[in-house]
Short mmCIF file of C-alpha atoms in Angstrom, two decimals:
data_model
loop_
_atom_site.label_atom_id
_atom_site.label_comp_id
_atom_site.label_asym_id
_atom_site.label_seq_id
_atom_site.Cartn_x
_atom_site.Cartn_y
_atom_site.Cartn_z
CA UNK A 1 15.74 -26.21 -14.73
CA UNK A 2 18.18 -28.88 -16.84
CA UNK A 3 20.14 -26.60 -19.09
CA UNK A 4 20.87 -28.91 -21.55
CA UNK A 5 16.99 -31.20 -22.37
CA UNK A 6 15.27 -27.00 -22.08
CA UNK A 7 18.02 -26.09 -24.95
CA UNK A 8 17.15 -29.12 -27.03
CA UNK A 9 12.99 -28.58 -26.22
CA UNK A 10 12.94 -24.71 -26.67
CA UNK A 11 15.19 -25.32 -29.85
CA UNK A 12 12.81 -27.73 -31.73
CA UNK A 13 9.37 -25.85 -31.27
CA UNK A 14 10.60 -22.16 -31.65
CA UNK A 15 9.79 -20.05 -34.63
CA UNK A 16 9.38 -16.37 -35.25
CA UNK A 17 7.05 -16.93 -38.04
CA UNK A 18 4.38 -17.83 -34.76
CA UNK A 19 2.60 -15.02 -33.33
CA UNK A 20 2.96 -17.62 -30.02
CA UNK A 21 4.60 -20.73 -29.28
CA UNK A 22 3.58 -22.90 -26.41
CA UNK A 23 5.45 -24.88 -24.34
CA UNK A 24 4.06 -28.13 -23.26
CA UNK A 25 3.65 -28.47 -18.93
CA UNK A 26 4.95 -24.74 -18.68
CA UNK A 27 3.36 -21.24 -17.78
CA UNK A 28 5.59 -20.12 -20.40
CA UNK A 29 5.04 -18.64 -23.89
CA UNK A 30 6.98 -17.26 -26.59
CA UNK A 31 5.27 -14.11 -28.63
CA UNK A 32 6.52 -12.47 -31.69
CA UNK A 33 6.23 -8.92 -31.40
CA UNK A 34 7.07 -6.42 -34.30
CA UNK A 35 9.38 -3.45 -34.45
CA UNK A 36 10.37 -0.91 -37.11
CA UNK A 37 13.00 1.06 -36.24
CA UNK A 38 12.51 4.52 -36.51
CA UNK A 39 16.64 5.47 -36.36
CA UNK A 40 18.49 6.36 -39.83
CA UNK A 41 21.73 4.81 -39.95
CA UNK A 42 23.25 8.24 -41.70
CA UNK A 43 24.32 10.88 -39.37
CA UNK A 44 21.88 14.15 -39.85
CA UNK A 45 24.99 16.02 -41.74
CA UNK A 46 25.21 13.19 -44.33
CA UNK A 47 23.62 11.56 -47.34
CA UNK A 48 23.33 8.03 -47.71
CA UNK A 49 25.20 7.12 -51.43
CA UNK A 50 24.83 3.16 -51.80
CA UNK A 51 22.08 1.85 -53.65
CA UNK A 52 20.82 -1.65 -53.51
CA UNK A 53 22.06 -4.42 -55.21
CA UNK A 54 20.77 -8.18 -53.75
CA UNK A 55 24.00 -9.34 -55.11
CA UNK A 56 26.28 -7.26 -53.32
CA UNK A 57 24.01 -8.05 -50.05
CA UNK A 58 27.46 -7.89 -48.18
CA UNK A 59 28.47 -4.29 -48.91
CA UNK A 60 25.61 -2.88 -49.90
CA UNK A 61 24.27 0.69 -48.72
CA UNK A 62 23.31 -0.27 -44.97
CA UNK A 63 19.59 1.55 -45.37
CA UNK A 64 19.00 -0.68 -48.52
CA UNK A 65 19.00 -3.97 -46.18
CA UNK A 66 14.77 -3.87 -45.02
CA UNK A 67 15.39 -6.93 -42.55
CA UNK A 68 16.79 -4.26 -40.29
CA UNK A 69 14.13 -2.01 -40.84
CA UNK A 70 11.30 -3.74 -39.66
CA UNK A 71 11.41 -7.13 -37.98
CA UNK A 72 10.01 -9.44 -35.01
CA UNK A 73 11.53 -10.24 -31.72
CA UNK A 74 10.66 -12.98 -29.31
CA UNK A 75 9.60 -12.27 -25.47
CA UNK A 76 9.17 -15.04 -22.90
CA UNK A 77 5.97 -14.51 -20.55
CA UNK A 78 4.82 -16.10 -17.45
CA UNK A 79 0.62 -17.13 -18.30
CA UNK A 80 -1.17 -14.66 -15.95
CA UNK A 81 -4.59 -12.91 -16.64
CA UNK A 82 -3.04 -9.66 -14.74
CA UNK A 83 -0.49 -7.27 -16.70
CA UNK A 84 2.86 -7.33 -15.67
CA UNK A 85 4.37 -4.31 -13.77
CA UNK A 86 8.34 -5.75 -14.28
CA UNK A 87 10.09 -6.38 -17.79
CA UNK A 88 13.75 -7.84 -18.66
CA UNK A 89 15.28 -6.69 -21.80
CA UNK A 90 17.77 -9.64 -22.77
CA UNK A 91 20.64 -8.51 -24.80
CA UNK A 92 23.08 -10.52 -26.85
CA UNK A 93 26.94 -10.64 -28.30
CA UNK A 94 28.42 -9.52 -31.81
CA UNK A 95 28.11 -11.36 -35.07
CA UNK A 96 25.22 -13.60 -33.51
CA UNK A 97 22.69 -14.62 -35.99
CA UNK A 98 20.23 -17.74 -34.59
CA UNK A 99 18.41 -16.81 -30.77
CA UNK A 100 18.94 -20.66 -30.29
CA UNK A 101 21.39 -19.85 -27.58
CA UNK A 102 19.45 -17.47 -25.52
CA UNK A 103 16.26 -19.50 -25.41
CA UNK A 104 16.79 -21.18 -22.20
CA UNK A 105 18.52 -17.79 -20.95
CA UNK A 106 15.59 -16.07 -21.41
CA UNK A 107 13.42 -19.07 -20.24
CA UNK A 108 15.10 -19.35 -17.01
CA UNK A 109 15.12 -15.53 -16.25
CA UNK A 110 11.09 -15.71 -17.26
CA UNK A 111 10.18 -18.54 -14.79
CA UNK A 112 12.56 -17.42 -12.08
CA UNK A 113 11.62 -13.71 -11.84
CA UNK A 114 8.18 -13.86 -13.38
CA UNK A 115 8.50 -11.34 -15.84
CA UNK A 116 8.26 -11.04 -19.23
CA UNK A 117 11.91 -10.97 -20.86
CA UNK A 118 12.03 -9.55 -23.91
CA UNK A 119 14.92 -10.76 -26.53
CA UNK A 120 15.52 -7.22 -28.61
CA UNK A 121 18.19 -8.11 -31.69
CA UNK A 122 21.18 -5.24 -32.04
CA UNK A 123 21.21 -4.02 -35.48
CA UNK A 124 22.31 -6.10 -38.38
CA UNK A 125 21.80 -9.28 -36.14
CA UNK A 126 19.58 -11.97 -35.66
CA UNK A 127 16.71 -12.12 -38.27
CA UNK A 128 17.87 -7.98 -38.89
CA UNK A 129 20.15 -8.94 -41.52
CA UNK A 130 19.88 -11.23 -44.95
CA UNK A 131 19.74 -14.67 -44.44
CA UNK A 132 22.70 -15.45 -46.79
CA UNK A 133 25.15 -13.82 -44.08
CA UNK A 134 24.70 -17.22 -41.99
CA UNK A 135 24.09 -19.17 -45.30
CA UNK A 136 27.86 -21.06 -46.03
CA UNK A 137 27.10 -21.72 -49.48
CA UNK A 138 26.39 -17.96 -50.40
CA UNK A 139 29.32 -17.05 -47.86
CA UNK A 140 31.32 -19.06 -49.94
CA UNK A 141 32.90 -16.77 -52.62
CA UNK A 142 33.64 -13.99 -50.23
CA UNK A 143 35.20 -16.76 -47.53
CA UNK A 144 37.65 -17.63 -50.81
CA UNK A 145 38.38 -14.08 -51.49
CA UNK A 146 39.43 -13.27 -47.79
CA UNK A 147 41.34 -16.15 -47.11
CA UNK A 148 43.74 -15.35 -49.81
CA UNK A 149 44.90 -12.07 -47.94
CA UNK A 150 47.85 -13.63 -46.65
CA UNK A 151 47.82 -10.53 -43.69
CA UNK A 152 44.61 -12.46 -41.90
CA UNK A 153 43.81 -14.86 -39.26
CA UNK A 154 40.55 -16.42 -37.99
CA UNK A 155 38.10 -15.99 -40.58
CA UNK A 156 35.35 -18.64 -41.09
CA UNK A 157 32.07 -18.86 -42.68
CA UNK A 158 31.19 -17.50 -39.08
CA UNK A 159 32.74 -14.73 -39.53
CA UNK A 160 33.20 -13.96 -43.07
CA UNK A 161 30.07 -11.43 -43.39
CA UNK A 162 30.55 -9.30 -40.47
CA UNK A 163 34.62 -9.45 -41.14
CA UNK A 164 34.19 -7.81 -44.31
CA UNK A 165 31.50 -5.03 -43.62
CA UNK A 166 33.33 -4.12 -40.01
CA UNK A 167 36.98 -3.91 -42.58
CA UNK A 168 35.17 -1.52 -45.36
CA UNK A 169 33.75 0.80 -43.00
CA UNK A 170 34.12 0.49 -39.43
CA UNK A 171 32.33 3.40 -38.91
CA UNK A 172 29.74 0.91 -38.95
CA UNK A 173 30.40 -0.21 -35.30
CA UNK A 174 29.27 2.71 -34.15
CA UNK A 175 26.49 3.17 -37.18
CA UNK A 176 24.25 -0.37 -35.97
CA UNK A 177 25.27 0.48 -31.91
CA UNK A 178 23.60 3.96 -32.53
CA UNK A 179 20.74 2.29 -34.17
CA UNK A 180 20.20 -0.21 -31.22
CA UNK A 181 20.29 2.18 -28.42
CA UNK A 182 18.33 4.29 -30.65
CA UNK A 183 15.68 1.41 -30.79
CA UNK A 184 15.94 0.39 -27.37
CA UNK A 185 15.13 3.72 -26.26
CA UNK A 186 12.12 3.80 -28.66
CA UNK A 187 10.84 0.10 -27.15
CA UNK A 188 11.56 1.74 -23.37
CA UNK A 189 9.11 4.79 -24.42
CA UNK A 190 6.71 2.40 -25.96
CA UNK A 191 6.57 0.56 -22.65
CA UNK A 192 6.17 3.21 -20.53
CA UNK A 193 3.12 4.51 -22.27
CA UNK A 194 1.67 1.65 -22.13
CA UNK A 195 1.42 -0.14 -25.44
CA UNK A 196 2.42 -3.69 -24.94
CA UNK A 197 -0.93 -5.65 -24.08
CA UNK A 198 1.09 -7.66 -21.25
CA UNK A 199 2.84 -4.61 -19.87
CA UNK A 200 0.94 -2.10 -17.38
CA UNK A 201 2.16 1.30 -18.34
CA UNK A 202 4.96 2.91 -17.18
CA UNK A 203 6.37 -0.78 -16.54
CA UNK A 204 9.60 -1.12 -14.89
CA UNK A 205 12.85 -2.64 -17.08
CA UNK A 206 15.75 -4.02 -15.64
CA UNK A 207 18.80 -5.44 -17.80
CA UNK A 208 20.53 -9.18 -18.85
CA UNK A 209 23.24 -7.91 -21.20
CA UNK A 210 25.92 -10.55 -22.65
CA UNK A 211 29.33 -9.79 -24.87
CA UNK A 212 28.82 -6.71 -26.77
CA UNK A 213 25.69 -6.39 -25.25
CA UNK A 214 27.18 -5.50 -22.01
CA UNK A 215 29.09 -3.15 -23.69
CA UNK A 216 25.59 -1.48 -25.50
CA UNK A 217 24.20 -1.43 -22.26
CA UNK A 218 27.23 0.71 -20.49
CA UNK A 219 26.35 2.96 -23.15
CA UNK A 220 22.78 3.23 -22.29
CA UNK A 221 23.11 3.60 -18.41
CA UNK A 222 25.55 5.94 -18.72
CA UNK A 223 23.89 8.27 -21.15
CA UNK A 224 20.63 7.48 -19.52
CA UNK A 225 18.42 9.19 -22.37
CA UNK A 226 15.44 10.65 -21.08
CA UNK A 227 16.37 9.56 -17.79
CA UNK A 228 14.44 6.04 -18.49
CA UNK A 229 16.85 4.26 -16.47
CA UNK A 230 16.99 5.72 -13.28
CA UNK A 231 15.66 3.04 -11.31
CA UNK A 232 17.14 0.09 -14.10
CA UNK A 233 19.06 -2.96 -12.97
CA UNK A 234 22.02 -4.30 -14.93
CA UNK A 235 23.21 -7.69 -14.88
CA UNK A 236 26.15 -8.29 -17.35
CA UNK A 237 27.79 -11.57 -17.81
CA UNK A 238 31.08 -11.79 -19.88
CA UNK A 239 31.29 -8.21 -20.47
CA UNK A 240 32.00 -4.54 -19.31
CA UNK A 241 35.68 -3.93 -20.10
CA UNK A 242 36.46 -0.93 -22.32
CA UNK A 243 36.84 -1.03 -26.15
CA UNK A 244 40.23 -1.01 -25.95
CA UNK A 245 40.41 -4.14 -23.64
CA UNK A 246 38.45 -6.45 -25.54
CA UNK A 247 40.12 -8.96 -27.98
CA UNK A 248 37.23 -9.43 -30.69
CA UNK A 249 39.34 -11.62 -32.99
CA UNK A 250 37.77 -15.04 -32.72
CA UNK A 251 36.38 -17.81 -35.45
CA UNK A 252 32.95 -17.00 -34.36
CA UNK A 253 32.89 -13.23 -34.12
CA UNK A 254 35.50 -11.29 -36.83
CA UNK A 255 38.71 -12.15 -38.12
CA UNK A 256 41.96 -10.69 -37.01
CA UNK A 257 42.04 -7.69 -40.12
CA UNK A 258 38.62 -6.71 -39.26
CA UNK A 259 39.69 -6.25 -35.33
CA UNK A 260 42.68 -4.86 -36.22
CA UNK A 261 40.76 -2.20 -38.27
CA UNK A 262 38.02 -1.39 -35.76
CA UNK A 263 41.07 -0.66 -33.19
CA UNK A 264 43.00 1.50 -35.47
CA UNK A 265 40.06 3.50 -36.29
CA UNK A 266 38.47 3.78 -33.00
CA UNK A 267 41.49 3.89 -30.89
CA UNK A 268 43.54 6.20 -33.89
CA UNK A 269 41.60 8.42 -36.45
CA UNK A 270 38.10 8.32 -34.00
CA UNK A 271 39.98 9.80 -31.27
CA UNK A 272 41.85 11.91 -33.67
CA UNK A 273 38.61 13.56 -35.71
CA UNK A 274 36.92 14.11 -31.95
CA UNK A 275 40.14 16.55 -31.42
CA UNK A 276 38.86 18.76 -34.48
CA UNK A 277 35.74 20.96 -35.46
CA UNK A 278 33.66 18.89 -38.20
CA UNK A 279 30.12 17.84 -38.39
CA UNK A 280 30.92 14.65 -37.63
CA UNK A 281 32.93 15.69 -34.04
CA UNK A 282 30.10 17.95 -33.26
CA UNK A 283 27.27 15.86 -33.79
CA UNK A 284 29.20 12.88 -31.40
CA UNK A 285 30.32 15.08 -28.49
CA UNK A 286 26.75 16.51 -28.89
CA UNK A 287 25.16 13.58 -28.72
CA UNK A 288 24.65 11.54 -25.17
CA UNK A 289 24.87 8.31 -27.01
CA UNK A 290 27.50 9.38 -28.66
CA UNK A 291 29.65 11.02 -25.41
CA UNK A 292 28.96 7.75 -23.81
CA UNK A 293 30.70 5.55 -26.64
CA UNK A 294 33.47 7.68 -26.24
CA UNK A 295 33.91 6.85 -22.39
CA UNK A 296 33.74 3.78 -23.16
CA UNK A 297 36.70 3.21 -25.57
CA UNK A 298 39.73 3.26 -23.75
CA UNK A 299 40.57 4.46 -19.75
CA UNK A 300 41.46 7.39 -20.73
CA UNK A 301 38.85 8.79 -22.81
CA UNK A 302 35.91 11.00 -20.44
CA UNK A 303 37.31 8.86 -17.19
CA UNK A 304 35.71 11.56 -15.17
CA UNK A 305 32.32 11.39 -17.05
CA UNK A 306 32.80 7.19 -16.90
CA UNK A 307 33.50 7.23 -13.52
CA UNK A 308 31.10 9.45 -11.66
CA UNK A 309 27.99 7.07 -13.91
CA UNK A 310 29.50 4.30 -12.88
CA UNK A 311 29.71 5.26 -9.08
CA UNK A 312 25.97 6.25 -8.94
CA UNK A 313 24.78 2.70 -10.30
CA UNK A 314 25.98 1.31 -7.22
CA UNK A 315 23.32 -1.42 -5.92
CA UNK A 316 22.11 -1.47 -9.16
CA UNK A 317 24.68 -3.53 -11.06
CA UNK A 318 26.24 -7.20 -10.79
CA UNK A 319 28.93 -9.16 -12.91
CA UNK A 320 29.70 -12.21 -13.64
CA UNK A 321 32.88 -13.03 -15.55
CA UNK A 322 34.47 -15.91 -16.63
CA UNK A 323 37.99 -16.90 -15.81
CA UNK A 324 39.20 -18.26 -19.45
CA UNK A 325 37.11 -15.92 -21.04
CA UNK A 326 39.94 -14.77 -24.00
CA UNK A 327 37.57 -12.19 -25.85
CA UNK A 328 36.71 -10.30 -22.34
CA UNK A 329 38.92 -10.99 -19.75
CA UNK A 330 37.61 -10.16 -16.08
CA UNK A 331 40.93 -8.48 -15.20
CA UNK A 332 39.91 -5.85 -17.34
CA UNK A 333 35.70 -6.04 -16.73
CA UNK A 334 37.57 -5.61 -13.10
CA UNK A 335 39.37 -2.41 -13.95
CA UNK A 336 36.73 -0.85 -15.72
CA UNK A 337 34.81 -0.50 -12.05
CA UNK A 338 37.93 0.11 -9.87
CA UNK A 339 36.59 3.22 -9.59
CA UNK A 340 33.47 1.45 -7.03
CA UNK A 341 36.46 0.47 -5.10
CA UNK A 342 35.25 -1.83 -1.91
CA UNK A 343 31.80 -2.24 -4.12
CA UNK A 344 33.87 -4.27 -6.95
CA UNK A 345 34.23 -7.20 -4.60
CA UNK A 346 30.52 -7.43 -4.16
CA UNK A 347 29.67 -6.44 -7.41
CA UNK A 348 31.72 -8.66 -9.34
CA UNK A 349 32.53 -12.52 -9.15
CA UNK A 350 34.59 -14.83 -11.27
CA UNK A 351 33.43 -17.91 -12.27
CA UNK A 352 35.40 -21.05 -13.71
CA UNK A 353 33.85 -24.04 -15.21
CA UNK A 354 35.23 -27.78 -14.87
CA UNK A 355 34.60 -28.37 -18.73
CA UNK A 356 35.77 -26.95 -21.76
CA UNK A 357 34.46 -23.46 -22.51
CA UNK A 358 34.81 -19.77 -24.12
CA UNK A 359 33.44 -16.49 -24.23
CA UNK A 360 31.28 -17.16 -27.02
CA UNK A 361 30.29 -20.92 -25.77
CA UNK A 362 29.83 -20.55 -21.99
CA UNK A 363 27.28 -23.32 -21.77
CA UNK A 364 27.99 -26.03 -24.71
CA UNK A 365 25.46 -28.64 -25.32
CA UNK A 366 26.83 -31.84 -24.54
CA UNK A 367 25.94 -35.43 -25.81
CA UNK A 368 27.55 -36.84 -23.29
CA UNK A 369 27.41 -37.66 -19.43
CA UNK A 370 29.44 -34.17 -18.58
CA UNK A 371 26.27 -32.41 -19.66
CA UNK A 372 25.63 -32.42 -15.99
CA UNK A 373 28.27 -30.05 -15.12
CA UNK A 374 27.45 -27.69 -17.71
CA UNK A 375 23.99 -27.84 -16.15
CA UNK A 376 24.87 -27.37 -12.88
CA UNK A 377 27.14 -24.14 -14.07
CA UNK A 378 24.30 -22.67 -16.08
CA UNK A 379 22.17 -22.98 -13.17
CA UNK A 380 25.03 -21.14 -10.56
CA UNK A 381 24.91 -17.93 -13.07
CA UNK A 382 21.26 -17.73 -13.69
CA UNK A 383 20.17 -17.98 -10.49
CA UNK A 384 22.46 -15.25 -9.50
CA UNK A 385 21.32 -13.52 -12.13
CA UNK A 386 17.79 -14.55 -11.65
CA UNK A 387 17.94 -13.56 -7.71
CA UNK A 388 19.59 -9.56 -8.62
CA UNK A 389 16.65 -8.98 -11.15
CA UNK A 390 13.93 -10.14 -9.15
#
């Protein structure tokens, strides 16, 4: 597959407003599905307090926003007349808001593995929040205000929307990652009883997870709710360091006050609050999801607990990391699973690319003859990719 003419081909027919979209001289098709998530954002000691107001869209009380309610997700599926007894659940990074990128990701994986590959947004992304948070002219007042704090870096109309929720409550990291494991695990139990029409029952799902996808998907393996993912795969590319060794600050993810925020709170009065005896500290250590954050924040929080997960995954798990990659780094994706010793070296490769590239652009779309390279990279990490989940 030619990374860069399947982008621009995938790009110009897809739609979520289609129930299907059909691509010409392929045995793949694109169907909407639907999904309401079941998961309250408030934690069952607390009342919500926000009301809604459209012009405060921004801010607003997080269960006011119905785009993350109820919404429709796209999954790639090889034509066959037979149900299929293998599934893929691609996952994507932070503050992305257009599946543009992932189409030939999940294209590739589809025709490669021939199995349906399902593209499941993480709360408050994608078509699950208000289409003004990607819109720059309605980003524009709140861009002005938070460029004039003279104590910021990096913040963009990219960035603006997330930047500003993330630094009024970043409680609400945890909040929408909750809510998307809490989802996923409600889309794995739908699947297993058997009611997608292309999906057998009791279908088996392995993992793509990207960014802070990889990082959702730790979560989920290592809690491993309702033991659903015993027999899982996970494939993450540019991810699985710990909270603590990520560098989210970046023009197209959250400027450098709402990073510095998330750390201080997660790394400072998080850790701090888990020490004491409130509803909120019960309710996380009592919670799987919420034990498995925690072991995921910094090296020394549950290392034991981290550890021994980690160690049973064994075969089951492969990494690829990039060697520029800033927001990431594969140093630290590598210390996160020094605890697999010998089984990091297999587990784990580093790839550099001849061309200009980032964490959040692995794969740019070039006008230009170098296209070729980025094509022939694309291909080296999703057939790797493609040949683990098979």
């Amino acid at each position: 597959m030619e990374f860069t003419s399947k982008f621009n081909e995938l790009k110009s027919l897809f739609s979520l407003s289609r129930e299907v979209n059909y691509i010409e001289n392929s045995n793949i098709e694109i169907r909407t599905q639907h999904f309401t998530s079941k998961t309250s954002l408030s934690f069952p000691f607390e009342d919500e307090f926000d009301s809604y107001d459209p012009e405060q869209a921004v801010v607003l009380g997080d269960e006011s926003i119905k785009e993350n309610e109820s919404f429709s997700y796209p999954v790639f599926i090889p034509r066959s007349d037979l149900k299929s007894n293998k599934a893929i659940i691609l996952l994507h990074g932070l503050n992305e808001k257009s599946w543009h990128k992932y189409l030939p990701w999940a294209y590739y994986l589809a025709e490669s593995t021939n199995r349906p590959v399902i593209l499941f947004p993480i709360s408050f992304h994608m078509n699950r929040c208000p289409e003004t948070w990607a819109n720059p002219r309605a980003m524009m007042p709140l861009l002005n205000q938070r460029q004039n704090q003279n104590i910021l870096t990096q913040c963009t109309f990219a960035n603006v929307a997330l930047s500003e929720r993330l630094s009024e409550e970043p409680l609400r990291f945890f909040r929408s990652g909750r809510q998307s494991a809490e989802d996923i695990i409600d889309l794995l139990e739908s699947i297993k009883k058997g009611e997608f029409p292309f999906l057998e029952p009791n279908t088996h799902v392995d993992f793509f997870a990207y960014s802070i996808g990889a990082f959702l998907s730790q979560i989920l393996f290592i809690a491993n709710p309702k033991n659903l993912l015993n027999d899982s795969k996970l494939f993450l590319f540019c991810g699985g360091a710990l909270f603590s060794q990520m560098e989210g600050t970046s023009k197209l993810i959250m400027d450098s006050k709402a990073f510095s925020c998330l750390r201080k709170y997660y790394l400072g009065d998080f850790a701090n609050e888990l020490k004491t005896s409130t509803p909120f500290s019960t309710f996380i250590k009592n919670s799987p999801i919420g034990n498995a954050f925690r072991a995921m924040l910094a090296p020394e929080s549950l290392r034991k607990f981290r550890n021994n997960t980690f160690q049973t995954l064994n075969e089951r798990i492969k990494i690829i990391a990039l060697k520029k990659d800033q927001v990431i780094p594969a140093k630290f994706i590598q210390s996160t699973f020094s605890c697999m010793k010998h089984r990091v070296k297999d587990m784990l490769e580093v790839f550099d690319f001849p061309y200009d590239y980032s964490h959040e652009i692995p794969f740019p779309v070039l006008n230009n003859p170098n296209y070729k390279q980025v094509d022939r990279c694309f291909e080296s990490v999703f057939s790797s990719a493609a040949n683990f989940l098979r």
